[in-house]
Tab-separated table of C-alpha atoms in Angstrom:
chain	number	residue	atom	x	y	z
U	1	MET	CA	-10.739	273.809	61.189
U	2	SER	CA	-13.152	271.016	60.734
U	3	SER	CA	-12.294	267.647	59.897
U	4	SER	CA	-13.637	267.934	56.433
U	5	ALA	CA	-10.813	270.449	55.682
U	6	THR	CA	-8.071	268.069	56.762
U	7	SER	CA	-6.873	267.750	53.177
U	8	GLY	CA	-6.129	271.491	53.260
U	9	VAL	CA	-3.870	270.815	56.303
U	10	ILE	CA	-2.013	267.827	54.888
U	11	GLN	CA	-1.095	268.821	51.202
U	12	HIS	CA	-0.458	265.597	49.397
U	13	ALA	CA	1.123	266.909	46.244
U	14	PRO	CA	2.934	270.303	45.399
U	15	THR	CA	0.674	273.040	44.215
U	16	ALA	CA	0.082	272.586	40.466
U	17	THR	CA	0.386	275.598	38.382
U	18	ARG	CA	-1.134	275.891	34.833
U	19	PHE	CA	1.391	277.298	32.374
U	20	ARG	CA	-0.166	279.652	29.799
U	21	LEU	CA	2.418	280.427	26.989
U	22	ARG	CA	0.587	283.316	25.572
U	23	GLU	CA	0.181	285.022	29.035
U	24	SER	CA	3.652	284.190	30.032
U	25	ALA	CA	5.117	285.870	26.648
U	26	SER	CA	2.924	289.045	27.079
U	27	ALA	CA	4.075	289.299	30.869
U	28	ALA	CA	7.718	288.955	29.763
U	29	THR	CA	7.196	291.592	27.150
U	30	ARG	CA	5.900	294.037	29.700
U	31	ALA	CA	8.702	293.233	32.075
U	32	SER	CA	11.630	293.302	29.696
U	33	GLY	CA	10.548	294.967	26.533
U	34	LYS	CA	11.478	291.897	24.588
U	35	SER	CA	9.169	291.120	21.688
U	36	LEU	CA	7.266	287.992	21.164
U	37	ALA	CA	9.222	287.184	17.906
U	38	SER	CA	12.599	287.436	19.930
U	39	GLN	CA	11.092	285.190	22.658
U	40	MET	CA	9.963	282.714	20.232
U	41	HIS	CA	13.509	282.654	18.606
U	42	ASP	CA	15.051	282.232	21.987
U	43	ILE	CA	12.675	279.416	22.885
U	44	LEU	CA	13.382	277.457	19.639
U	45	GLN	CA	17.199	277.832	20.055
U	46	LEU	CA	17.291	276.815	23.667
U	47	SER	CA	15.105	273.875	23.145
U	48	ARG	CA	17.392	272.608	20.467
U	49	GLY	CA	20.435	273.351	22.472
U	50	PHE	CA	22.253	271.215	25.092
U	51	GLY	CA	19.979	272.112	27.965
U	52	GLY	CA	16.802	271.093	25.973
U	53	LEU	CA	14.693	273.863	27.827
U	54	SER	CA	10.939	273.801	27.441
U	55	PRO	CA	8.865	276.988	26.826
U	56	ARG	CA	7.867	276.845	30.464
U	57	GLU	CA	11.349	276.528	31.865
U	58	TYR	CA	12.422	279.647	29.626
U	59	TYR	CA	9.927	281.732	31.496
U	60	TYR	CA	10.315	279.953	34.815
U	61	PHE	CA	14.021	281.060	34.906
U	62	GLY	CA	13.414	284.449	33.600
U	63	LEU	CA	15.645	284.020	30.383
U	64	TYR	CA	13.649	286.535	28.430
U	65	ASP	CA	15.637	289.219	30.351
U	66	ASP	CA	18.508	289.834	28.157
U	67	GLU	CA	20.166	292.179	30.614
U	68	ARG	CA	20.645	289.545	33.221
U	69	PHE	CA	21.224	286.677	30.916
U	70	PRO	CA	23.345	287.153	27.836
U	71	ASP	CA	23.001	284.417	25.174
U	72	GLU	CA	25.959	282.463	26.475
U	73	GLU	CA	24.646	282.368	29.945
U	74	LYS	CA	21.193	281.317	28.671
U	75	ARG	CA	22.838	278.253	27.025
U	76	ARG	CA	24.141	277.170	30.419
U	77	PHE	CA	20.704	276.427	31.792
U	78	ILE	CA	19.453	272.811	31.682
U	79	GLY	CA	15.932	271.707	31.524
U	80	LEU	CA	14.069	268.746	33.421
U	81	GLY	CA	14.306	266.382	30.381
U	82	VAL	CA	18.095	266.649	30.091
U	83	GLN	CA	18.395	266.580	33.998
U	84	SER	CA	16.665	263.217	33.961
U	85	GLN	CA	18.916	261.814	31.212
U	86	ILE	CA	22.252	263.068	33.174
U	87	LEU	CA	20.988	261.399	36.430
U	88	TRP	CA	19.993	258.187	34.705
U	89	ARG	CA	23.272	257.906	32.763
U	90	CYS	CA	25.821	259.471	35.240
U	91	THR	CA	24.805	257.739	38.387
U	92	ASP	CA	24.286	254.103	39.439
U	93	GLY	CA	20.594	253.395	39.721
U	94	GLN	CA	21.214	250.515	42.382
U	95	TYR	CA	22.012	253.281	44.893
U	96	TRP	CA	18.900	255.301	44.294
U	97	ALA	CA	16.607	253.484	46.754
U	98	ILE	CA	18.685	255.005	49.553
U	99	SER	CA	17.519	258.547	48.609
U	100	ARG	CA	13.933	257.344	48.129
U	101	ASP	CA	13.256	255.497	51.388
U	102	LYS	CA	13.735	257.523	54.442
U	103	LEU	CA	13.978	254.367	56.817
U	104	LEU	CA	16.723	252.879	54.667
U	105	PHE	CA	18.578	256.119	54.592
U	106	ALA	CA	18.410	256.471	58.165
U	107	ALA	CA	19.608	253.085	58.975
U	108	LEU	CA	22.580	253.430	56.639
U	109	MET	CA	23.585	256.773	57.930
U	110	ALA	CA	23.041	255.897	61.487
U	111	VAL	CA	25.523	252.968	61.124
U	112	HIS	CA	28.086	255.667	60.102
U	113	GLY	CA	27.461	257.712	63.047
U	114	PHE	CA	25.946	260.774	61.313
U	115	PRO	CA	23.387	262.887	63.293
U	116	LEU	CA	19.878	262.409	62.310
U	117	LEU	CA	16.202	263.486	63.161
U	118	ASN	CA	14.851	261.162	65.832
U	119	THR	CA	11.852	259.107	64.932
U	120	GLN	CA	9.317	258.266	67.566
U	121	ALA	CA	7.100	256.083	65.693
U	122	VAL	CA	6.610	254.432	62.426
U	123	LEU	CA	3.127	253.554	60.881
U	124	HIS	CA	3.632	250.402	58.826
U	125	ARG	CA	2.374	246.895	58.642
U	126	PHE	CA	5.715	245.129	59.372
U	127	ARG	CA	8.750	247.303	59.153
U	128	VAL	CA	10.963	247.745	62.327
U	129	VAL	CA	13.034	250.747	63.180
U	130	PRO	CA	15.387	250.652	66.267
U	131	ASN	CA	14.174	252.852	69.118
U	132	ALA	CA	11.014	253.872	67.299
U	133	GLN	CA	7.504	252.497	68.179
U	134	PRO	CA	5.965	250.306	65.643
U	135	LEU	CA	2.395	251.216	64.706
U	136	ARG	CA	0.710	248.342	62.821
U	137	SER	CA	-2.720	249.881	62.225
U	138	LEU	CA	-4.596	253.109	62.281
U	139	GLY	CA	-5.968	252.188	65.768
U	140	ASP	CA	-2.136	251.819	66.926
U	141	ALA	CA	-1.599	255.436	65.541
U	142	ALA	CA	-4.606	256.838	67.154
U	143	HIS	CA	-3.486	255.425	70.513
U	144	PHE	CA	-0.039	256.751	70.053
U	145	LEU	CA	-1.277	260.225	69.358
U	146	ARG	CA	-3.692	260.255	72.132
U	147	ARG	CA	-1.695	258.630	74.814
U	148	GLU	CA	2.124	258.321	74.151
U	149	ALA	CA	3.457	261.071	71.619
U	150	ARG	CA	5.885	263.528	72.661
U	151	PHE	CA	4.895	266.773	71.167
U	152	PRO	CA	5.623	268.524	68.882
U	153	LEU	CA	5.741	266.157	66.023
U	154	PHE	CA	6.662	266.477	62.434
U	155	THR	CA	5.116	263.787	60.366
U	156	LYS	CA	5.884	262.757	56.702
U	157	PRO	CA	5.639	259.649	54.332
U	158	VAL	CA	8.532	257.209	54.256
U	159	LYS	CA	8.818	257.712	50.448
U	160	GLY	CA	7.403	261.130	50.160
U	161	MET	CA	9.230	263.929	48.312
U	162	ARG	CA	9.025	267.825	48.304
U	163	SER	CA	7.348	267.827	51.823
U	164	ALA	CA	4.122	266.282	50.113
U	165	GLY	CA	1.990	264.574	52.842
U	166	SER	CA	3.871	266.308	55.935
U	167	ALA	CA	2.541	268.151	58.896
U	168	ARG	CA	3.800	269.728	62.154
U	169	ILE	CA	1.513	268.676	65.100
U	170	ASP	CA	2.188	270.910	68.174
U	171	GLY	CA	-0.025	269.078	70.682
U	172	TYR	CA	-3.346	267.095	71.370
U	173	ASP	CA	-6.496	268.608	72.950
U	174	ALA	CA	-8.089	265.512	74.914
U	175	SER	CA	-11.360	267.513	75.573
U	176	THR	CA	-12.134	267.772	71.907
U	177	ASP	CA	-10.024	264.774	70.639
U	178	GLU	CA	-8.309	267.247	68.241
U	179	LEU	CA	-4.716	267.641	67.150
U	180	LEU	CA	-3.183	271.210	67.039
U	181	ILE	CA	-1.530	271.369	63.591
U	182	VAL	CA	0.451	274.226	62.585
U	183	PRO	CA	-0.403	276.857	61.641
U	184	GLY	CA	-3.412	277.254	63.711
U	185	HIS	CA	-5.544	274.280	62.678
U	186	ARG	CA	-7.499	271.944	64.906
U	187	VAL	CA	-8.228	268.478	63.365
U	188	ARG	CA	-9.769	265.396	64.982
U	189	VAL	CA	-7.480	262.463	65.427
U	190	ASP	CA	-9.560	260.153	63.160
U	191	ALA	CA	-9.739	262.927	60.389
U	192	TYR	CA	-6.065	263.290	60.456
U	193	LEU	CA	-5.420	259.503	60.245
U	194	ALA	CA	-7.886	259.336	57.431
U	195	SER	CA	-5.907	261.670	55.583
U	196	VAL	CA	-2.616	259.914	56.094
U	197	GLU	CA	-4.133	256.375	55.525
U	198	ARG	CA	-2.953	256.598	51.893
U	199	TYR	CA	0.667	256.310	53.067
U	200	PHE	CA	0.180	253.107	55.113
U	201	ASP	CA	1.507	250.631	52.710
U	202	GLU	CA	4.722	252.510	52.164
U	203	GLY	CA	5.062	253.851	55.760
U	204	TYR	CA	4.480	257.108	57.589
U	205	LEU	CA	6.867	258.486	60.230
U	206	PHE	CA	6.238	260.491	63.529
U	207	GLN	CA	9.450	262.298	64.287
U	208	ASP	CA	10.613	264.770	66.843
U	209	VAL	CA	10.439	268.427	65.868
U	210	GLN	CA	14.083	269.528	65.546
U	211	HIS	CA	14.481	273.282	66.412
U	212	PRO	CA	16.611	275.599	64.375
U	213	HIS	CA	19.814	277.359	65.541
U	214	GLU	CA	18.842	280.350	67.602
U	215	ARG	CA	20.185	282.891	64.789
U	216	ILE	CA	18.090	281.085	62.220
U	217	ARG	CA	15.099	280.852	64.621
U	218	ALA	CA	15.448	284.866	65.053
U	219	LEU	CA	15.250	285.033	61.207
U	220	CYS	CA	12.232	282.784	60.363
U	221	GLY	CA	10.840	281.352	63.611
U	222	ASP	CA	10.806	278.066	65.122
U	223	ARG	CA	10.794	276.033	61.818
U	224	LEU	CA	13.598	274.483	59.896
U	225	ALA	CA	15.133	276.130	56.973
U	226	THR	CA	17.496	273.522	55.378
U	227	VAL	CA	20.594	273.992	53.426
U	228	ARG	CA	20.859	272.013	50.060
U	229	VAL	CA	24.499	271.128	49.110
U	230	VAL	CA	25.130	269.587	45.832
U	231	MET	CA	28.063	267.363	45.795
U	232	MET	CA	30.015	265.842	42.944
U	233	VAL	CA	31.577	262.570	43.697
U	234	GLY	CA	34.760	261.574	41.821
U	235	PRO	CA	37.806	259.442	42.221
U	236	ASP	CA	38.993	261.532	45.124
U	237	GLY	CA	35.604	261.663	46.974
U	238	GLY	CA	32.991	264.429	47.156
U	239	VAL	CA	33.401	268.013	46.619
U	240	PRO	CA	30.726	270.709	46.963
U	241	PHE	CA	29.442	272.104	43.635
U	242	ARG	CA	26.723	274.645	44.804
U	243	ALA	CA	24.861	275.480	48.085
U	244	MET	CA	21.425	276.929	48.449
U	245	TRP	CA	19.367	277.755	51.521
U	246	LYS	CA	15.638	277.172	51.575
U	247	VAL	CA	13.816	279.570	54.032
U	248	PRO	CA	10.242	279.286	55.003
U	249	ALA	CA	8.015	282.268	55.220
U	250	GLY	CA	4.381	283.294	56.007
U	251	PRO	CA	2.113	280.296	57.017
U	252	ASN	CA	4.509	277.630	55.701
U	253	VAL	CA	6.029	275.043	58.015
U	254	ALA	CA	8.135	273.364	55.283
U	255	ASP	CA	10.861	275.242	53.459
U	256	ASN	CA	10.119	273.846	49.911
U	257	PHE	CA	10.451	276.635	47.360
U	258	TRP	CA	7.291	275.516	45.497
U	259	ARG	CA	5.276	276.761	48.524
U	260	ALA	CA	4.021	280.288	47.742
U	261	GLY	CA	5.961	283.025	49.769
U	262	ASN	CA	9.064	280.792	50.616
U	263	ILE	CA	12.457	282.069	49.923
U	264	LEU	CA	15.516	280.592	48.046
U	265	CYS	CA	19.114	281.901	48.794
U	266	GLY	CA	22.163	281.245	46.904
U	267	LEU	CA	25.228	280.493	49.150
U	268	ASP	CA	28.885	281.140	48.818
U	269	PRO	CA	30.082	277.519	49.196
U	270	ALA	CA	33.303	278.522	50.796
U	271	THR	CA	31.773	280.523	53.653
U	272	GLY	CA	28.034	279.833	53.728
U	273	ARG	CA	27.137	283.406	53.126
U	274	VAL	CA	23.958	284.385	51.438
U	275	THR	CA	24.820	286.034	48.142
U	276	ARG	CA	21.264	286.312	46.745
U	277	ALA	CA	17.746	285.776	48.184
U	278	ILE	CA	14.430	285.540	45.983
U	279	SER	CA	11.074	284.667	46.183
U	280	GLY	CA	8.790	283.785	43.327
U	281	THR	CA	9.718	282.786	39.703
U	282	GLY	CA	9.561	284.325	36.169
U	283	THR	CA	7.941	287.819	36.038
U	284	ASP	CA	6.788	287.284	39.623
U	285	GLN	CA	10.332	286.743	41.040
U	286	VAL	CA	11.465	289.415	43.427
U	287	ASP	CA	14.739	289.920	45.479
U	288	VAL	CA	14.229	289.534	49.144
U	289	ALA	CA	16.560	291.826	51.470
U	290	ASN	CA	14.726	291.051	54.746
U	291	HIS	CA	12.667	288.190	55.897
U	292	PRO	CA	8.991	289.305	55.500
U	293	ASP	CA	7.761	287.975	58.920
U	294	THR	CA	10.614	289.129	61.261
U	295	GLY	CA	12.311	291.835	59.166
U	296	VAL	CA	15.703	290.358	59.840
U	297	ALA	CA	18.174	290.916	57.213
U	298	ILE	CA	18.793	287.868	54.922
U	299	LYS	CA	21.435	289.246	52.531
U	300	ASP	CA	24.775	288.392	53.727
U	301	PHE	CA	23.506	286.199	56.617
U	302	VAL	CA	26.206	283.477	57.325
U	303	ILE	CA	24.847	279.908	58.092
U	304	PRO	CA	26.176	278.782	61.571
U	305	HIS	CA	28.431	275.921	61.666
U	306	TRP	CA	29.223	276.044	58.002
U	307	ASP	CA	32.536	274.131	58.116
U	308	GLY	CA	30.914	271.423	60.012
U	309	LEU	CA	28.037	271.272	57.715
U	310	LEU	CA	30.460	270.964	54.637
U	311	GLY	CA	32.668	268.350	56.503
U	312	MET	CA	29.468	266.236	57.250
U	313	CYS	CA	28.429	266.372	53.481
U	314	ARG	CA	31.893	265.344	52.218
U	315	ASP	CA	31.974	262.471	54.718
U	316	ALA	CA	28.226	261.388	53.881
U	317	SER	CA	28.892	261.596	50.320
U	318	SER	CA	31.551	258.743	50.352
U	319	VAL	CA	28.862	256.358	51.761
U	320	ILE	CA	27.008	256.425	48.620
U	321	PRO	CA	29.569	256.830	45.793
U	322	GLY	CA	27.338	255.423	42.985
U	323	ILE	CA	25.305	258.647	43.285
U	324	THR	CA	27.971	260.776	41.708
U	325	LEU	CA	25.805	263.907	41.937
U	326	GLN	CA	23.987	264.318	45.397
U	327	GLY	CA	21.815	266.899	46.777
U	328	TRP	CA	21.992	266.888	50.598
U	329	ASP	CA	19.517	268.606	52.735
U	330	VAL	CA	20.902	269.533	56.116
U	331	CYS	CA	19.212	271.329	59.077
U	332	ILE	CA	21.342	273.521	61.495
U	333	THR	CA	20.626	273.479	65.167
U	334	ASP	CA	22.345	274.875	68.259
U	335	ASP	CA	23.829	271.505	68.406
U	336	GLY	CA	25.298	271.534	65.174
U	337	PRO	CA	24.194	270.096	61.712
U	338	PHE	CA	21.891	267.079	61.189
U	339	LEU	CA	21.340	265.176	58.011
U	340	VAL	CA	17.703	265.180	56.811
U	341	GLU	CA	17.835	263.518	53.520
U	342	VAL	CA	19.757	263.012	50.201
U	343	ASN	CA	18.341	263.492	46.667
U	344	VAL	CA	19.782	261.995	43.497
U	345	GLY	CA	21.267	265.142	41.733
U	346	GLY	CA	19.032	267.444	43.921
U	347	ASP	CA	16.879	268.817	41.215
U	348	PHE	CA	18.840	271.352	38.924
U	349	THR	CA	16.059	274.033	39.402
U	350	LEU	CA	17.205	275.157	42.837
U	351	PRO	CA	21.001	275.806	42.029
U	352	GLN	CA	20.010	277.458	38.763
U	353	LEU	CA	17.401	279.752	40.417
U	354	GLY	CA	19.267	280.319	43.605
U	355	HIS	CA	22.454	281.594	41.750
U	356	ALA	CA	20.709	282.761	38.626
U	357	LYS	CA	23.326	280.768	36.786
U	358	GLY	CA	22.961	277.722	34.636
U	359	MET	CA	24.287	274.431	35.709
U	360	LEU	CA	26.542	274.084	32.545
U	361	ASP	CA	29.633	275.730	33.822
U	362	GLU	CA	33.237	274.552	33.350
U	363	ARG	CA	33.108	272.147	36.454
U	364	PHE	CA	29.793	270.708	35.448
U	365	LYS	CA	30.973	270.161	31.847
U	366	ALA	CA	33.956	268.355	33.087
U	367	TYR	CA	31.752	266.007	35.316
U	368	LEU	CA	29.750	265.051	32.220
U	369	ASP	CA	32.814	264.601	30.227
U	370	THR	CA	33.894	262.301	32.848
U	371	HIS	CA	30.670	260.046	32.117
U	372	GLY	CA	30.935	260.591	28.373
U	373	PHE	CA	27.472	262.226	28.637
U	374	ARG	CA	25.786	263.888	25.526
U	375	PRO	CA	22.116	264.469	25.583
U	376	SER	CA	19.509	262.882	23.343
U	377	ARG	CA	16.314	264.607	22.530
U	378	PRO	CA	13.456	264.903	19.938
U	379	ALA	CA	13.755	266.892	16.824
U	380	TRP	CA	11.892	269.999	17.618
U	381	GLY	CA	12.258	272.014	14.467
U	382	LEU	CA	9.484	273.053	12.447
U	383	GLU	CA	6.919	271.180	14.754
U	384	MET	CA	8.025	273.428	17.653
U	385	MET	CA	7.951	276.659	15.568
U	386	GLN	CA	4.313	275.846	14.446
U	387	SER	CA	3.356	275.108	18.086
U	388	LEU	CA	4.852	278.369	19.378
U	389	ARG	CA	3.043	280.363	16.635
U	390	ARG	CA	-0.158	278.832	17.483
U	391	HIS	CA	0.112	279.625	21.235
U	392	LEU	CA	1.417	283.228	20.710
U	393	SER	CA	-0.985	284.290	17.945
U	394	PRO	CA	-3.339	286.788	19.378
U	395	SER	CA	-6.055	285.752	16.823
U	396	ARG	CA	-6.293	282.189	18.354
U	397	GLU	CA	-8.227	281.064	21.506
U	398	ARG	CA	-6.174	280.562	24.641
U	399	HIS	CA	-3.953	277.427	24.609
U	400	GLU	CA	-2.087	275.960	27.358
U	401	LEU	CA	1.129	273.938	27.353
U	402	ALA	CA	1.175	271.099	29.692
U	403	THR	CA	4.873	270.772	30.784
């Protein structure tokens, strides 16, 4: 690949998908037989309910399927707007920086002795990381990549989210001055650094590639498939609420579910066994029995080192008690689990999709009651109904809902 295509190698933001309400409603009718009028009624009721779901979220979770989701279960789903309120009002914002700054997170967890991914170098004007080489300019970074880096490398922004801005570099070809970037790209060093220059002010990491456990490697290849454990922290410490497994597939190096083709699994939190595996969302969602690249069975796969992984999450959750709802990403290697990062709340989308079950079960209600939480939202009412009618009317031109 030429240097001009570098932006296609390093993806700086998740893929944006345009939501078309009319098309989504028609697809839902074809898939489930549910009429447009019934969908409109559902959307209005759920938008005004506790979870405050948007039309896009209604179709994203597949809630038009009455056989899978009775009305009571639909009401348990929570939308992004209410999720933001919960995290803002039920957690201590003074702790949030720990989850947003990978250097701060690593420094804190290292003090407590947790196993972490090794950082070879940090590109930043002045920040210092113990045992990591400081790169104070793009010229320093170029010298590091050409002369000193120990490949393979995984590179990512200090404050990035959802694997945006990340890349895996398997080597360097000195004869062409090109980096070998997975999957199968060759990019000149200067072109690669021009692409990461936007992260210079906040910092950019060059880390060792951590190899997955041999059983996971047999399933999805030599790329990390991290477990997301959602922990609730109360007076007696952290307890697991839900657990999911993000599995990369196809050309993807990172395991984030927004990347097309990747797989999301629901896990039994007691045993680490895969209870459900899916790819895609809405009417495009399909169940996955075997990994598409290797053919290895995913259903009933048991995550290695499960007890150690849960114990690590319990211990780590006590370090940041102000984040009372924590989403831990953990990779599993032959040597055991390693902490990757922690997220405030961990995004309610994954546990709701992965388990085909809304967040608002009895345990989560008790958590919210402990914090005295009640959602606030705009009055949807007639305005929402009129908007739905405009979008669903076949006599109008196509409209798009920007949610």
